[in-house]
Amino acid sequence: MKIVVIGGTGLIGTKLVKILREGGHDVLAASPNTGVNTITREGLAEALDGADVVVDVANAPVWEDQAVLDFFETSGRNLLAAEAAAGVRHHVALSVVGTERLLDSGYFRGKMAQENLIVASNVPYTILRATQFFEFVSGIVQSAAVGEEIHLSPALIQPISSHDVAAALADVAVGNPLNGITEVAGPEALPLDELVRRFLKRTGDQRKVVPDVHARYFGVALNDQSLTPGKNPRIGSVRFEAWLDQSMAQPAS
Ligand SMILES: NC(=O)c1ccc[n+]([C@@H]2O[C@H](COP(=O)([O-])OP(=O)(O)OC[C@H]3O[C@@H](n4cnc5c(N)ncnc54)[C@H](OP(=O)(O)O)[C@@H]3O)[C@@H](O)[C@H]2O)c1
């Protein structure tokens, strides 16, 4: 089976390409770095020639509100049109658990636009929504810093290892289209402020985490349902502490 991974050079894409190749598939890692660009359409038709499945794990290079919306709209339109022309039989996209609950954030308005284009297209699809990657916790810290303190909501979060996300995506990619949404989450739900406290402690960061129910997450007010999955998500196997131990021992994998 020929599988094209759009964003195949990124965090998830690299892991997904490896898993699919190990499964014996003919996999193309497509991204600007390999000559395939979903914004300019450079190399797109050629990349999709003969493809059975396309997995979109691209991400916007700039996260300013309008730029991220433009990215996901243009990329989604160009990609789905090229897939329809090439006769692709399954479009798989990676999105975020709770996207429709997080629309006060420009980034999530971009992800919602991406999902809406997929649902409206004629290409059979599966949208896999994942919770926050462990690798993203440092980005949360950065966005919540107020001087020497980190202000965070104690709302529940259920983060996941990027390996578990890639494994779930690989299974979706070789399965039949659901023409719907499915979810994957980490093995443990815990308060966001507590997650970050554990992260800072393990990384030797002295800053204090201040719990604040009104603290916004990328502009969004949170409750315990905002970031956590609905009924029956697939659950990853890697726990946050195990990931921390591993990433402190060997920085990149
Ligand atoms: N972070 C989280 O916690 C989280 C949670 C759930 C879902 N997600 C979703 O996961 C997806 C993947 O995230 P990631 O962290 O793996 O991303 P990443 O590491 O930032 O990688 C982004 C990829 O997109 C490619 N790309 C950028 N512009 C492109 C274009 N014009 N055409 C084709 N490819 C392009 C990049 O290619 P180059 O290397 O060539 O630049 C790169 O391969 C995103 O859609 C994100 O919304 C993230």
Short mmCIF file of C-alpha atoms and ligand atoms in Angstrom, two decimals:
data_model
loop_
_atom_site.label_atom_id
_atom_site.label_comp_id
_atom_site.label_asym_id
_atom_site.label_seq_id
_atom_site.Cartn_x
_atom_site.Cartn_y
_atom_site.Cartn_z
CA MET A 1 0.00 0.00 0.00
CA LYS A 2 1.39 3.45 -0.89
CA ILE A 3 0.98 5.86 2.02
CA VAL A 4 1.94 9.54 1.79
CA VAL A 5 2.67 11.24 5.12
CA ILE A 6 2.24 14.99 4.76
CA GLY A 7 4.48 16.50 7.45
CA GLY A 8 6.49 13.26 7.40
CA THR A 9 9.61 15.06 8.65
CA GLY A 10 8.00 16.43 11.86
CA LEU A 11 7.77 15.05 15.41
CA ILE A 12 4.86 12.71 14.73
CA GLY A 13 5.55 12.28 11.02
CA THR A 14 9.06 10.87 11.52
CA LYS A 15 7.80 8.24 13.97
CA LEU A 16 4.79 7.39 11.82
CA VAL A 17 6.88 6.93 8.66
CA LYS A 18 9.18 4.54 10.55
CA ILE A 19 6.30 2.43 11.92
CA LEU A 20 4.57 2.20 8.53
CA ARG A 21 7.82 1.27 6.74
CA GLU A 22 8.47 -1.42 9.33
CA GLY A 23 4.97 -2.69 8.49
CA GLY A 24 6.11 -3.18 4.90
CA HIS A 25 4.31 -0.23 3.31
CA ASP A 26 5.60 2.03 0.56
CA VAL A 27 5.80 5.32 2.47
CA LEU A 28 6.61 8.79 1.18
CA ALA A 29 7.61 11.38 3.81
CA ALA A 30 6.29 14.56 2.19
CA SER A 31 7.14 18.08 3.39
CA PRO A 32 8.78 21.25 2.08
CA ASN A 33 12.13 19.71 3.07
CA THR A 34 11.49 16.78 0.71
CA GLY A 35 10.04 18.97 -2.09
CA VAL A 36 6.31 18.68 -1.29
CA ASN A 37 4.45 21.79 -0.21
CA THR A 38 0.69 21.83 0.43
CA ILE A 39 0.58 25.64 0.41
CA THR A 40 2.33 26.25 -2.93
CA ARG A 41 1.30 22.79 -4.30
CA GLU A 42 4.91 22.20 -5.32
CA GLY A 43 5.45 18.45 -5.83
CA LEU A 44 1.96 17.60 -4.53
CA ALA A 45 0.37 15.89 -7.56
CA GLU A 46 3.55 13.87 -8.16
CA ALA A 47 3.71 12.79 -4.50
CA LEU A 48 0.10 11.61 -4.54
CA ASP A 49 0.39 9.67 -7.80
CA GLY A 50 -0.65 6.07 -7.03
CA ALA A 51 -1.26 6.79 -3.32
CA ASP A 52 -3.88 4.72 -1.48
CA VAL A 53 -3.77 6.64 1.79
CA VAL A 54 -2.68 10.14 2.81
CA VAL A 55 -1.96 10.97 6.45
CA ASP A 56 -1.80 14.69 7.22
CA VAL A 57 0.40 15.49 10.22
CA ALA A 58 1.63 18.85 8.94
CA ASN A 59 1.64 21.80 11.30
CA ALA A 60 1.55 25.53 10.71
CA PRO A 61 5.02 27.10 10.86
CA VAL A 62 3.60 30.31 12.42
CA TRP A 63 0.95 30.30 15.18
CA GLU A 64 -0.33 33.89 14.87
CA ASP A 65 -4.18 33.74 14.64
CA GLN A 66 -4.68 34.65 10.97
CA ALA A 67 -1.53 32.86 9.78
CA VAL A 68 -2.52 29.56 11.37
CA LEU A 69 -6.07 29.76 9.99
CA ASP A 70 -4.72 30.57 6.51
CA PHE A 71 -2.29 27.64 6.76
CA PHE A 72 -4.85 24.99 7.68
CA GLU A 73 -7.45 26.29 5.21
CA THR A 74 -5.10 26.57 2.23
CA SER A 75 -3.23 23.38 3.00
CA GLY A 76 -6.45 21.44 3.56
CA ARG A 77 -8.08 22.70 0.36
CA ASN A 78 -5.04 22.02 -1.81
CA LEU A 79 -4.43 18.60 -0.29
CA LEU A 80 -8.02 17.35 -0.51
CA ALA A 81 -8.35 18.57 -4.13
CA ALA A 82 -5.12 16.78 -5.07
CA GLU A 83 -6.31 13.61 -3.30
CA ALA A 84 -9.65 13.66 -5.13
CA ALA A 85 -7.80 14.03 -8.44
CA ALA A 86 -5.44 11.16 -7.58
CA GLY A 87 -8.22 8.83 -6.39
CA VAL A 88 -6.88 8.52 -2.83
CA ARG A 89 -9.22 6.21 -0.89
CA HIS A 90 -8.51 7.31 2.71
CA HIS A 91 -7.52 10.70 4.13
CA VAL A 92 -6.30 10.55 7.72
CA ALA A 93 -5.71 13.72 9.73
CA LEU A 94 -4.32 14.34 13.18
CA SER A 95 -6.29 16.86 15.21
CA VAL A 96 -6.68 17.74 18.88
CA VAL A 97 -9.11 16.41 21.51
CA GLY A 98 -11.64 19.11 22.41
CA THR A 99 -11.03 21.27 19.33
CA GLU A 100 -14.63 22.54 19.25
CA ARG A 101 -14.36 23.49 22.96
CA LEU A 102 -11.19 25.56 22.47
CA LEU A 103 -12.24 28.03 19.80
CA ASP A 104 -11.22 31.10 21.81
CA SER A 105 -7.76 30.18 20.57
CA GLY A 106 -6.76 31.08 17.01
CA TYR A 107 -4.80 27.84 16.72
CA PHE A 108 -7.91 25.77 17.41
CA ARG A 109 -9.98 27.83 14.97
CA GLY A 110 -7.39 26.71 12.42
CA LYS A 111 -7.73 23.05 13.43
CA MET A 112 -11.54 23.34 13.32
CA ALA A 113 -11.33 24.76 9.79
CA GLN A 114 -9.07 21.84 8.81
CA GLU A 115 -11.58 19.32 10.20
CA ASN A 116 -14.55 21.05 8.53
CA LEU A 117 -12.88 20.92 5.11
CA ILE A 118 -12.25 17.19 5.54
CA VAL A 119 -15.84 16.45 6.55
CA ALA A 120 -17.16 18.48 3.59
CA SER A 121 -14.88 16.80 1.04
CA ASN A 122 -15.71 13.69 -0.97
CA VAL A 123 -12.59 11.83 0.12
CA PRO A 124 -13.29 9.05 2.69
CA TYR A 125 -11.61 10.08 5.95
CA THR A 126 -10.73 9.43 9.54
CA ILE A 127 -9.86 12.24 11.94
CA LEU A 128 -7.78 11.08 14.91
CA ARG A 129 -7.89 13.59 17.74
CA ALA A 130 -5.03 13.30 20.24
CA THR A 131 -4.51 14.99 23.59
CA GLN A 132 -1.41 17.13 24.23
CA PHE A 133 1.94 15.48 23.50
CA PHE A 134 4.40 15.17 26.40
CA GLU A 135 6.83 17.14 24.21
CA PHE A 136 4.35 20.04 24.25
CA VAL A 137 4.49 20.53 28.04
CA SER A 138 7.52 22.84 27.69
CA GLY A 139 5.45 24.99 25.29
CA ILE A 140 2.66 25.18 27.88
CA VAL A 141 5.20 26.34 30.48
CA GLN A 142 6.46 29.05 28.14
CA SER A 143 2.97 30.32 27.34
CA ALA A 144 1.92 30.42 31.04
CA ALA A 145 4.99 32.22 32.43
CA VAL A 146 4.27 35.40 34.38
CA GLY A 147 7.65 36.71 35.49
CA GLU A 148 9.20 33.95 37.58
CA GLU A 149 5.86 32.19 38.13
CA ILE A 150 3.84 29.81 35.98
CA HIS A 151 0.10 30.52 36.22
CA LEU A 152 -2.03 27.53 35.26
CA SER A 153 -5.55 26.24 35.54
CA PRO A 154 -5.96 23.10 37.68
CA ALA A 155 -8.29 21.67 34.99
CA LEU A 156 -7.64 18.06 34.00
CA ILE A 157 -5.31 17.20 31.14
CA GLN A 158 -4.50 13.69 29.85
CA PRO A 159 -1.24 14.07 27.88
CA ILE A 160 0.23 11.38 25.66
CA SER A 161 3.54 10.16 24.30
CA SER A 162 4.21 11.04 20.66
CA HIS A 163 5.13 7.37 20.10
CA ASP A 164 1.63 6.32 21.21
CA VAL A 165 0.09 8.92 18.87
CA ALA A 166 2.16 7.67 15.93
CA ALA A 167 1.22 4.04 16.69
CA ALA A 168 -2.49 4.94 16.83
CA LEU A 169 -2.21 6.84 13.55
CA ALA A 170 -0.48 3.92 11.87
CA ASP A 171 -3.35 1.62 12.84
CA VAL A 172 -5.90 4.15 11.56
CA ALA A 173 -3.97 4.57 8.29
CA VAL A 174 -4.07 0.87 7.43
CA GLY A 175 -7.71 0.48 8.53
CA ASN A 176 -10.93 1.42 6.81
CA PRO A 177 -12.12 5.05 6.79
CA LEU A 178 -14.50 5.78 9.68
CA ASN A 179 -15.86 8.93 8.04
CA GLY A 180 -15.81 10.26 11.57
CA ILE A 181 -13.66 11.20 14.52
CA THR A 182 -11.84 8.92 16.94
CA GLU A 183 -9.71 9.85 19.96
CA VAL A 184 -6.46 8.84 21.60
CA ALA A 185 -5.22 9.98 25.03
CA GLY A 186 -2.52 9.22 27.57
CA PRO A 187 -2.93 6.74 30.45
CA GLU A 188 -3.34 9.35 33.24
CA ALA A 189 -5.55 12.42 33.68
CA LEU A 190 -4.20 14.96 36.17
CA PRO A 191 -4.54 18.67 36.93
CA LEU A 192 -2.60 20.84 34.48
CA ASP A 193 -0.78 22.73 37.28
CA GLU A 194 0.29 19.41 38.81
CA LEU A 195 1.57 18.09 35.48
CA VAL A 196 3.73 21.17 35.04
CA ARG A 197 4.94 21.02 38.66
CA ARG A 198 6.18 17.45 38.00
CA PHE A 199 7.83 18.56 34.76
CA LEU A 200 9.64 21.52 36.34
CA LYS A 201 10.79 19.44 39.32
CA ARG A 202 12.24 16.74 37.07
CA THR A 203 13.96 19.27 34.81
CA GLY A 204 15.42 21.24 37.75
CA ASP A 205 13.41 24.39 36.99
CA GLN A 206 12.94 26.37 40.24
CA ARG A 207 9.95 28.41 39.10
CA LYS A 208 6.76 28.22 41.16
CA VAL A 209 3.51 26.97 39.65
CA VAL A 210 0.50 29.02 40.78
CA PRO A 211 -2.89 27.33 40.38
CA ASP A 212 -5.55 29.73 39.10
CA VAL A 213 -8.97 28.60 37.87
CA HIS A 214 -9.13 31.73 35.72
CA ALA A 215 -5.72 31.25 34.07
CA ARG A 216 -6.22 30.82 30.34
CA TYR A 217 -4.70 28.09 28.21
CA PHE A 218 -3.64 29.77 24.95
CA GLY A 219 -6.51 32.23 25.50
CA VAL A 220 -9.07 29.59 26.52
CA ALA A 221 -10.79 29.26 29.94
CA LEU A 222 -10.65 25.58 30.93
CA ASN A 223 -12.79 23.13 32.86
CA ASP A 224 -12.20 19.40 33.47
CA GLN A 225 -13.87 18.49 30.17
CA SER A 226 -11.99 20.96 27.94
CA LEU A 227 -8.85 18.91 27.26
CA THR A 228 -9.93 15.40 28.19
CA PRO A 229 -11.38 12.82 25.79
CA GLY A 230 -14.97 11.59 25.57
CA LYS A 231 -16.13 7.98 25.87
CA ASN A 232 -13.90 5.09 24.79
CA PRO A 233 -10.70 6.77 23.58
CA ARG A 234 -7.75 4.59 22.67
CA ILE A 235 -5.32 4.86 25.62
CA GLY A 236 -1.55 5.10 25.16
CA SER A 237 0.76 2.97 27.26
CA VAL A 238 3.60 5.38 28.12
CA ARG A 239 3.29 7.26 31.42
CA PHE A 240 4.57 10.81 31.81
CA GLU A 241 7.19 9.84 34.43
CA ALA A 242 8.55 7.07 32.19
CA TRP A 243 8.79 9.52 29.30
CA LEU A 244 10.53 12.09 31.53
CA ASP A 245 13.05 9.48 32.69
CA GLN A 246 13.75 8.45 29.12
CA SER A 247 13.98 11.95 27.69
CA MET A 248 16.28 13.12 30.50
CA ALA A 249 18.54 10.12 29.79
CA GLN A 250 18.58 10.53 26.00
CA PRO A 251 17.28 13.91 24.78
CA ALA A 252 16.02 13.04 21.27
CA SER A 253 14.34 9.88 20.00
N1 LIG B 1 1.38 19.47 20.04
C1 LIG B 1 0.39 18.75 20.53
O1 LIG B 1 0.30 18.52 21.74
C2 LIG B 1 -0.67 18.19 19.59
C3 LIG B 1 -1.73 17.46 20.12
C4 LIG B 1 -2.66 16.88 19.24
C5 LIG B 1 -2.52 17.06 17.86
N2 LIG B 1 -1.46 17.81 17.37
C6 LIG B 1 -1.33 17.94 15.91
O2 LIG B 1 -0.26 17.13 15.49
C7 LIG B 1 0.15 17.55 14.18
C8 LIG B 1 1.64 17.32 14.02
O3 LIG B 1 2.35 18.04 15.00
P1 LIG B 1 3.94 17.90 15.13
O4 LIG B 1 4.28 18.41 16.49
O5 LIG B 1 4.39 16.54 14.71
O6 LIG B 1 4.42 18.96 14.04
P2 LIG B 1 5.94 19.43 13.72
O7 LIG B 1 6.94 18.59 14.42
O8 LIG B 1 5.98 20.91 13.92
O9 LIG B 1 6.07 19.11 12.16
C9 LIG B 1 5.36 19.85 11.24
C10 LIG B 1 5.49 19.20 9.88
O10 LIG B 1 4.69 19.96 8.96
C11 LIG B 1 5.45 20.14 7.79
N3 LIG B 1 4.98 21.29 7.02
C12 LIG B 1 5.02 22.60 7.36
N4 LIG B 1 4.56 23.36 6.35
C13 LIG B 1 4.20 22.50 5.36
C14 LIG B 1 3.69 22.65 4.06
N5 LIG B 1 3.44 23.87 3.53
N6 LIG B 1 3.46 21.55 3.29
C15 LIG B 1 3.71 20.30 3.78
N7 LIG B 1 4.21 20.09 5.01
C16 LIG B 1 4.45 21.17 5.79
C17 LIG B 1 6.88 20.30 8.29
O11 LIG B 1 7.77 20.10 7.21
P3 LIG B 1 9.31 20.65 7.18
O12 LIG B 1 10.04 19.83 8.22
O13 LIG B 1 9.76 20.37 5.79
O14 LIG B 1 9.24 22.11 7.53
C18 LIG B 1 6.92 19.19 9.32
O15 LIG B 1 7.17 17.95 8.70
C19 LIG B 1 -0.34 19.01 14.06
O16 LIG B 1 -1.33 19.08 13.05
C20 LIG B 1 -0.96 19.32 15.42
O17 LIG B 1 -2.11 20.14 15.31
C21 LIG B 1 -0.56 18.37 18.20
#
